[in-house]
PDB file of C-alpha atoms in Angstrom:
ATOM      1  CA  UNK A 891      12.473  -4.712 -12.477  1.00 94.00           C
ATOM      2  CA  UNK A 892      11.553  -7.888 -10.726  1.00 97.00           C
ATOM      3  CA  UNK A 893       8.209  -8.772 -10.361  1.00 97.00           C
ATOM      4  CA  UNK A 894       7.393 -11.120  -6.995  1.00 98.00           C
ATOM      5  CA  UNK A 895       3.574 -12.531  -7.163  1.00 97.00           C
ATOM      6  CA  UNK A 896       1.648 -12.731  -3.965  1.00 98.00           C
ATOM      7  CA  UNK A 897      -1.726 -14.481  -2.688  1.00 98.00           C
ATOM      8  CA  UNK A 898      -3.637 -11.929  -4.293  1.00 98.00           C
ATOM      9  CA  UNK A 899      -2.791 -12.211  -7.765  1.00 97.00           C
ATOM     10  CA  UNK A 900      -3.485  -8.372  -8.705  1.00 98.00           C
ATOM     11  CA  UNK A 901      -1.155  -7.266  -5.987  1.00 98.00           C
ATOM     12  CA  UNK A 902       2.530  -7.207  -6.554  1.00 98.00           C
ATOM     13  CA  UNK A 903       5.854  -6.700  -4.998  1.00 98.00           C
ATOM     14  CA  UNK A 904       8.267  -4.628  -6.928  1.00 98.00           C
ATOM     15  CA  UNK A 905      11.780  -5.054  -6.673  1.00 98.00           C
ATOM     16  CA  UNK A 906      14.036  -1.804  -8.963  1.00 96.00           C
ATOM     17  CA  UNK A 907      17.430  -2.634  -9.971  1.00 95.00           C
ATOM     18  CA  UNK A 908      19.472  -0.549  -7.753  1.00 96.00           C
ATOM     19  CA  UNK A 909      22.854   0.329  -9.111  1.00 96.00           C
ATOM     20  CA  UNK A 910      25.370   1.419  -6.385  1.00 94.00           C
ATOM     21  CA  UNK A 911      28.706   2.318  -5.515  1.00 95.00           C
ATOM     22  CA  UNK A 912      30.622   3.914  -2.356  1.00 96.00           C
ATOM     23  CA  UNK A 913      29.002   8.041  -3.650  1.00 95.00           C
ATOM     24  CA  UNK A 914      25.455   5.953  -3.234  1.00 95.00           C
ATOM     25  CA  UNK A 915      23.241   4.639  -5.298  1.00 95.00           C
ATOM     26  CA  UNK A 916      20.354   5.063  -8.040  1.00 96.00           C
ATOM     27  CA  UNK A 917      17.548   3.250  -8.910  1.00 95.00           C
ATOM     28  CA  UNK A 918      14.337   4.296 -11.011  1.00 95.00           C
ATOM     29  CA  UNK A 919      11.236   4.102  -9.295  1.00 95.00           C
ATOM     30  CA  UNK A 920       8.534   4.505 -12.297  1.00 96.00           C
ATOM     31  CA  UNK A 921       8.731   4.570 -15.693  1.00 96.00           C
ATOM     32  CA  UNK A 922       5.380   3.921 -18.161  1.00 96.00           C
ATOM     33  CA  UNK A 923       7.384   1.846 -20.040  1.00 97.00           C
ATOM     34  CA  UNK A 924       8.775  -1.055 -17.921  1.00 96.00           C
ATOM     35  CA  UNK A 925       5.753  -0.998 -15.760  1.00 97.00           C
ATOM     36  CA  UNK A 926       3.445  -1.297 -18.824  1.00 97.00           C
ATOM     37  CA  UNK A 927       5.568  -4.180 -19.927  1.00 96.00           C
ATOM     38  CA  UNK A 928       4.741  -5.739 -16.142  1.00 95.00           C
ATOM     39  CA  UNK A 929       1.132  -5.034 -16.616  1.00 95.00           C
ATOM     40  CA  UNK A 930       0.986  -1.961 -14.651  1.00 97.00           C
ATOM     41  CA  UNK A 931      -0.329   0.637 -17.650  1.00 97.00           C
ATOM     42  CA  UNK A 932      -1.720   3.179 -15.089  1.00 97.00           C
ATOM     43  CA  UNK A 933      -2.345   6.863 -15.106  1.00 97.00           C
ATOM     44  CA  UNK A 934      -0.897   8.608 -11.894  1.00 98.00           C
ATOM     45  CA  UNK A 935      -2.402  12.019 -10.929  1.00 98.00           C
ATOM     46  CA  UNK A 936      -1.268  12.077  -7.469  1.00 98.00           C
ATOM     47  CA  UNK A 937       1.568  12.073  -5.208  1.00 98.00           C
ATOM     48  CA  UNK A 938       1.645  11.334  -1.299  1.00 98.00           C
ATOM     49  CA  UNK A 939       4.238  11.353   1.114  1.00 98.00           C
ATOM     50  CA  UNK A 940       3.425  10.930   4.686  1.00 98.00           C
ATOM     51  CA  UNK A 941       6.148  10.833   7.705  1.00 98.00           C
ATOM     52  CA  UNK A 942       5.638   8.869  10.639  1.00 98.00           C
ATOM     53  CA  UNK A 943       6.736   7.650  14.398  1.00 98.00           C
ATOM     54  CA  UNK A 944       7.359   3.838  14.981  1.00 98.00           C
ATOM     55  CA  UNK A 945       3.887   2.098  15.677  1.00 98.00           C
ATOM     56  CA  UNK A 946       1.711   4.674  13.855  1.00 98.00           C
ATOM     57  CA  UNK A 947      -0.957   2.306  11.945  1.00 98.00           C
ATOM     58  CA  UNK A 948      -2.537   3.785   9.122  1.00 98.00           C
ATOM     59  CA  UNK A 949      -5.825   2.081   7.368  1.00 95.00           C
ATOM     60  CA  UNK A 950      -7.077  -0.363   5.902  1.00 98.00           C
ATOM     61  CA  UNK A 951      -8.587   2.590   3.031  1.00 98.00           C
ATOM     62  CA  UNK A 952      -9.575   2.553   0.139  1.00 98.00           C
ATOM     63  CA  UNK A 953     -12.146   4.954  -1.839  1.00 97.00           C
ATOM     64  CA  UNK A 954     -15.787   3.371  -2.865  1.00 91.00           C
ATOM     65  CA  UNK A 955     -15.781   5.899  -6.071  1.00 94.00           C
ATOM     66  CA  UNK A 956     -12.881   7.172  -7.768  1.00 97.00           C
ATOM     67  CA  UNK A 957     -11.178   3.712  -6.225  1.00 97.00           C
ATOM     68  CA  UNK A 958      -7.106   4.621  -6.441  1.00 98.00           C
ATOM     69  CA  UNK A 959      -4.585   2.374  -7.002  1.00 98.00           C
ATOM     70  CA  UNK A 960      -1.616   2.861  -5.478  1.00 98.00           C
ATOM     71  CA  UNK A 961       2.649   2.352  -6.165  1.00 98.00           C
ATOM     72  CA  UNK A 962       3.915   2.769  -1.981  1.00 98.00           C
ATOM     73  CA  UNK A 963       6.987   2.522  -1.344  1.00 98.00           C
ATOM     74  CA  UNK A 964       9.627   4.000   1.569  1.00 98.00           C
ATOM     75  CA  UNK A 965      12.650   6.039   1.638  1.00 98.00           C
ATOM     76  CA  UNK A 966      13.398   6.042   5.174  1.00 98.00           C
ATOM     77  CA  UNK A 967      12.466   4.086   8.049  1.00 98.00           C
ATOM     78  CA  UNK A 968      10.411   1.043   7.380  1.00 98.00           C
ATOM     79  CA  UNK A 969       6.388  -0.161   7.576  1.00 98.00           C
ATOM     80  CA  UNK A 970       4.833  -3.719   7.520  1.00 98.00           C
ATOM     81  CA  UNK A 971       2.522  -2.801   4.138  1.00 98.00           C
ATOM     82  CA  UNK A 972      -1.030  -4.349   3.784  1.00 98.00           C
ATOM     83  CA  UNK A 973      -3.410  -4.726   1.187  1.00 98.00           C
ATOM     84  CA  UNK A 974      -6.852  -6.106   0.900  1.00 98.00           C
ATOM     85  CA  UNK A 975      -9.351  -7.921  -1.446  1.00 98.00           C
ATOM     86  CA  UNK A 976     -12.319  -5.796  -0.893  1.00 98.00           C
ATOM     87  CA  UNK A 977     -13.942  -6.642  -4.285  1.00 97.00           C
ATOM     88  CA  UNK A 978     -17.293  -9.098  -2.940  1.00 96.00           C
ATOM     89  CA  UNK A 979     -17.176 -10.715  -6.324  1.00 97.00           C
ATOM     90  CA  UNK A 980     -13.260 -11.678  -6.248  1.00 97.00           C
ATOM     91  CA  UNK A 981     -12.731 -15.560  -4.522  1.00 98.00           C
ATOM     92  CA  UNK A 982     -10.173 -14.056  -2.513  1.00 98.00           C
ATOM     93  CA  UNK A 983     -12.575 -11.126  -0.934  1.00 97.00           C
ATOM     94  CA  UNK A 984     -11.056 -10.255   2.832  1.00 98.00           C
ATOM     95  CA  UNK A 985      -7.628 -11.808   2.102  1.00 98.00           C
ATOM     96  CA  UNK A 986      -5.006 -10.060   2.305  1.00 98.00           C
ATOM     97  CA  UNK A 987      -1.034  -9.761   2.031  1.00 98.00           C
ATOM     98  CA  UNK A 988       1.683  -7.898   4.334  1.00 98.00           C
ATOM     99  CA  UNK A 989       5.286  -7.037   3.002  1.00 98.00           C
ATOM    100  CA  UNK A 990       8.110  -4.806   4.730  1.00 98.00           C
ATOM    101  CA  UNK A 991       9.008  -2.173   2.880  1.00 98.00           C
ATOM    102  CA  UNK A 992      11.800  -0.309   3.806  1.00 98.00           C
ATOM    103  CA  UNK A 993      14.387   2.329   2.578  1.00 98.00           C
ATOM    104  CA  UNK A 994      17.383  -0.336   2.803  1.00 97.00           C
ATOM    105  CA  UNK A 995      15.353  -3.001   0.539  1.00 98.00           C
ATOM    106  CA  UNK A 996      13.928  -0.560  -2.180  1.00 98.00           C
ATOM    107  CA  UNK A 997      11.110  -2.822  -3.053  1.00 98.00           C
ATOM    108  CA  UNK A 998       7.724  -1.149  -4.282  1.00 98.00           C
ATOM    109  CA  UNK A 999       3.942  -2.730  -3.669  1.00 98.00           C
ATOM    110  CA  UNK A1000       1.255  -2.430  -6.291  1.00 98.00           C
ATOM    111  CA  UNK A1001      -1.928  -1.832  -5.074  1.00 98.00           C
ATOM    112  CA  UNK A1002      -4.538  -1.992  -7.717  1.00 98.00           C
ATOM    113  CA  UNK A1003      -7.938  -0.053  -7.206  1.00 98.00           C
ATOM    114  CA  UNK A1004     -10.612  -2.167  -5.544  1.00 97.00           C
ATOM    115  CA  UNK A1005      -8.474  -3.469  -2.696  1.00 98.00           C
ATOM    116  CA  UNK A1006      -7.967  -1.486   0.946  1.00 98.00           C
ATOM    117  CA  UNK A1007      -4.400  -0.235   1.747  1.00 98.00           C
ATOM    118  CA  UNK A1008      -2.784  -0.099   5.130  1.00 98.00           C
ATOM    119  CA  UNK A1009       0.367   0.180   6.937  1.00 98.00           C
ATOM    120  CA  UNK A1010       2.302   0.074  10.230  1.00 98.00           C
ATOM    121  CA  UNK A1011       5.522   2.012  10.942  1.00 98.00           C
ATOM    122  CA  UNK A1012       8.353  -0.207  12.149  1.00 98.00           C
ATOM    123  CA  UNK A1013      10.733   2.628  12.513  1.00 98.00           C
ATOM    124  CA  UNK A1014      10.848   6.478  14.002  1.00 98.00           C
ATOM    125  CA  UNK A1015      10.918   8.815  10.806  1.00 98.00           C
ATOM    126  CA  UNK A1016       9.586   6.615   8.310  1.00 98.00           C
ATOM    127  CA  UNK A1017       8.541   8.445   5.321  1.00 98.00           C
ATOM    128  CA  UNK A1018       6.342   6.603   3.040  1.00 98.00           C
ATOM    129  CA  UNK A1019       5.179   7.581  -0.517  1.00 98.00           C
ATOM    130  CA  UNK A1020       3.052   6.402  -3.090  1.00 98.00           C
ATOM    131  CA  UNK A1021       1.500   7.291  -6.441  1.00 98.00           C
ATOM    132  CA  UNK A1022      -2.469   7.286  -6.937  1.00 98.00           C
ATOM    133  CA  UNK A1023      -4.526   6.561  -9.713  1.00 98.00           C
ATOM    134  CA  UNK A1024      -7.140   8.820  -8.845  1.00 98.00           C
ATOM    135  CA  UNK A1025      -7.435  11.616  -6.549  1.00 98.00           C
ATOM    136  CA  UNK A1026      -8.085  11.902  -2.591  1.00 97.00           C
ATOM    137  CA  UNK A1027     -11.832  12.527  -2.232  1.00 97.00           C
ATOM    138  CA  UNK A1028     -12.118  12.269   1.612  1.00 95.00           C
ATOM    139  CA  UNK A1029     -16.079  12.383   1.289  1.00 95.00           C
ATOM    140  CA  UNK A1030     -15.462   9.098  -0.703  1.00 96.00           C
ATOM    141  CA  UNK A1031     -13.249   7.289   1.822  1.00 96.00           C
ATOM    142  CA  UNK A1032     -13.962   4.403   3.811  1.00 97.00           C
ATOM    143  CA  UNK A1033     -11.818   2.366   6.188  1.00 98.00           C
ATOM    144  CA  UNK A1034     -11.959  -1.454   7.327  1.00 98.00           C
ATOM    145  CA  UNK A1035     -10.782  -1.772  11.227  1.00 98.00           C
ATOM    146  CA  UNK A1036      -7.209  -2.550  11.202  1.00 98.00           C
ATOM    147  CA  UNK A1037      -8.164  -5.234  13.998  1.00 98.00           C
ATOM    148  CA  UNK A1038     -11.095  -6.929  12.465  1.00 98.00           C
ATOM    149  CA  UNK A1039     -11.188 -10.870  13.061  1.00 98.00           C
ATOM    150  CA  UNK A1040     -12.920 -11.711   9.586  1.00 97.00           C
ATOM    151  CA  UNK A1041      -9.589 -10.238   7.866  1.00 98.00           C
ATOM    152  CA  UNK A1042      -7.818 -11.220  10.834  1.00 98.00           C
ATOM    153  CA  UNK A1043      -4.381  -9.556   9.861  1.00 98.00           C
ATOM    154  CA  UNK A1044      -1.128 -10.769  11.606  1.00 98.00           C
ATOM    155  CA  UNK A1045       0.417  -6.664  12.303  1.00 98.00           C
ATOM    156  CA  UNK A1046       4.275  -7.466  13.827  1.00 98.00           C
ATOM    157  CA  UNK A1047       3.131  -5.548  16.996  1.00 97.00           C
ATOM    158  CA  UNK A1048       5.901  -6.750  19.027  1.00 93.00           C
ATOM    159  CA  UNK A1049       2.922  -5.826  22.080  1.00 94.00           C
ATOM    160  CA  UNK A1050       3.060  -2.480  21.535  1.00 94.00           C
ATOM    161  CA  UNK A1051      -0.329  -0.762  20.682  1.00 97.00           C
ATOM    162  CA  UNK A1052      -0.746   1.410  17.984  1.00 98.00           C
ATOM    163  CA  UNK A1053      -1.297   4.585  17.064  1.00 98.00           C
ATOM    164  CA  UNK A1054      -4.532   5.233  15.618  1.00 98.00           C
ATOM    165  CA  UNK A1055      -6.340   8.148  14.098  1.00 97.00           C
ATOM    166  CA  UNK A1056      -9.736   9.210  15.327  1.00 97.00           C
ATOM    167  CA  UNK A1057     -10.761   7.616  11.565  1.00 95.00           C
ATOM    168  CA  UNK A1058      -8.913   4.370  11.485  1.00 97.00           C
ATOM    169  CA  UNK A1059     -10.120   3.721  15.883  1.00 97.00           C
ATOM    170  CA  UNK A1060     -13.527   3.392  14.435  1.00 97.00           C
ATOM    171  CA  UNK A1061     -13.078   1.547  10.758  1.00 97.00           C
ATOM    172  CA  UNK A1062     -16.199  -0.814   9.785  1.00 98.00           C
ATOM    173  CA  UNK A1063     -16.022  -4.405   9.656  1.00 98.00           C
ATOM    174  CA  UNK A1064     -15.488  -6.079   6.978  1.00 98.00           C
ATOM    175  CA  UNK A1065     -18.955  -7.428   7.248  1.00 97.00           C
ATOM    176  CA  UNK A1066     -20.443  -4.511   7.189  1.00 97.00           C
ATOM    177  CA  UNK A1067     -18.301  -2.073   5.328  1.00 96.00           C
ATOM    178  CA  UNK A1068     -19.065  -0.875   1.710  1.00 93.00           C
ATOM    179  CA  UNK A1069     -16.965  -2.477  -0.510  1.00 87.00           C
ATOM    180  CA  UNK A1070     -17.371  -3.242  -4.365  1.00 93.00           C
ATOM    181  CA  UNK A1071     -19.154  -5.221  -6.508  1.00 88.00           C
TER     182      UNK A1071
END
């Protein structure tokens, strides 16, 4: 497993060794043992897998208690994958990171409890999925506008305008949104 460090030093990219041949290939996407030895000793209790159209955006969430890390990755299509400092006391609050994932380059992002998640399609079908820390507790949830100018994210929008849930159209600012200590 190689381990790429971002901006935000919690958050990571994770790149599998992918063993292949012309019948396919194989690669292991968790094991408790390598990702302990990377500093990811986690407990997951939940899977996800969403599907979505090209130029769905979904986020910036995150969960104010019962905060969930997250292991995202895709296996088909591709999204531009965001994650934010959200933690007041951290230097880096309201910075954040984008990486493409995609099913072609296999690589994984950690996202560590106490920062938003968020991510934009970039191709018809993509399915994402990811591995939680803690469980969905929609009463819980929160979302930072995908748009706001304090976080002031660069989304490869090629001029196309998103697609937004009813949630995500009306996500607080960062300013104003609850966030942790």
């Amino acid at each position: 497993m190689k381990v790429i460090d971002t901006a935000l030093p919690e958050v990571k990219i994770l790149e599998p060794r992918v063993f292949g041949d012309d019948r396919g290939f194989f690669l292991e996407t968790w094991n408790a043992q390598t990702f302990a030895g990377i500093g990811i000793d986690e407990t997951f209790v939940q899977d996800n897998h969403s599907r979505s159209a090209r130029g769905v955006l979904r986020g910036i969430h995150y969960q104010v208690e019962k905060p969930q890390g997250k292991l995202v990755r895709v296996t088909a299509g591709a999204v531009f994958d965001v994650a934010v400092d959200l933690r007041r006391s951290s230097p880096n609050f309201g910075k954040w990171i984008g990486v493409e994932l995609s099913a072609a380059n296999h690589r994984m992002l950690w996202v560590p409890a106490g920062f938003g998640h968020g991510f934009l399609t970039l191709a018809d079908g993509t399915d994402f999925m990811y591995k939680c820390t803690d469980f969905y507790a929609p009463a819980l949830e929160r979302c930072v506008a995908w748009d706001d100018p304090d976080v002031a994210i660069g989304w490869p929008l090629d001029g196309m305008t998103p697609a937004l849930s009813a949630k995500d159209a009306v996500g607080a600012s960062l300013a104003t949104a609850e966030g942790y200590a």
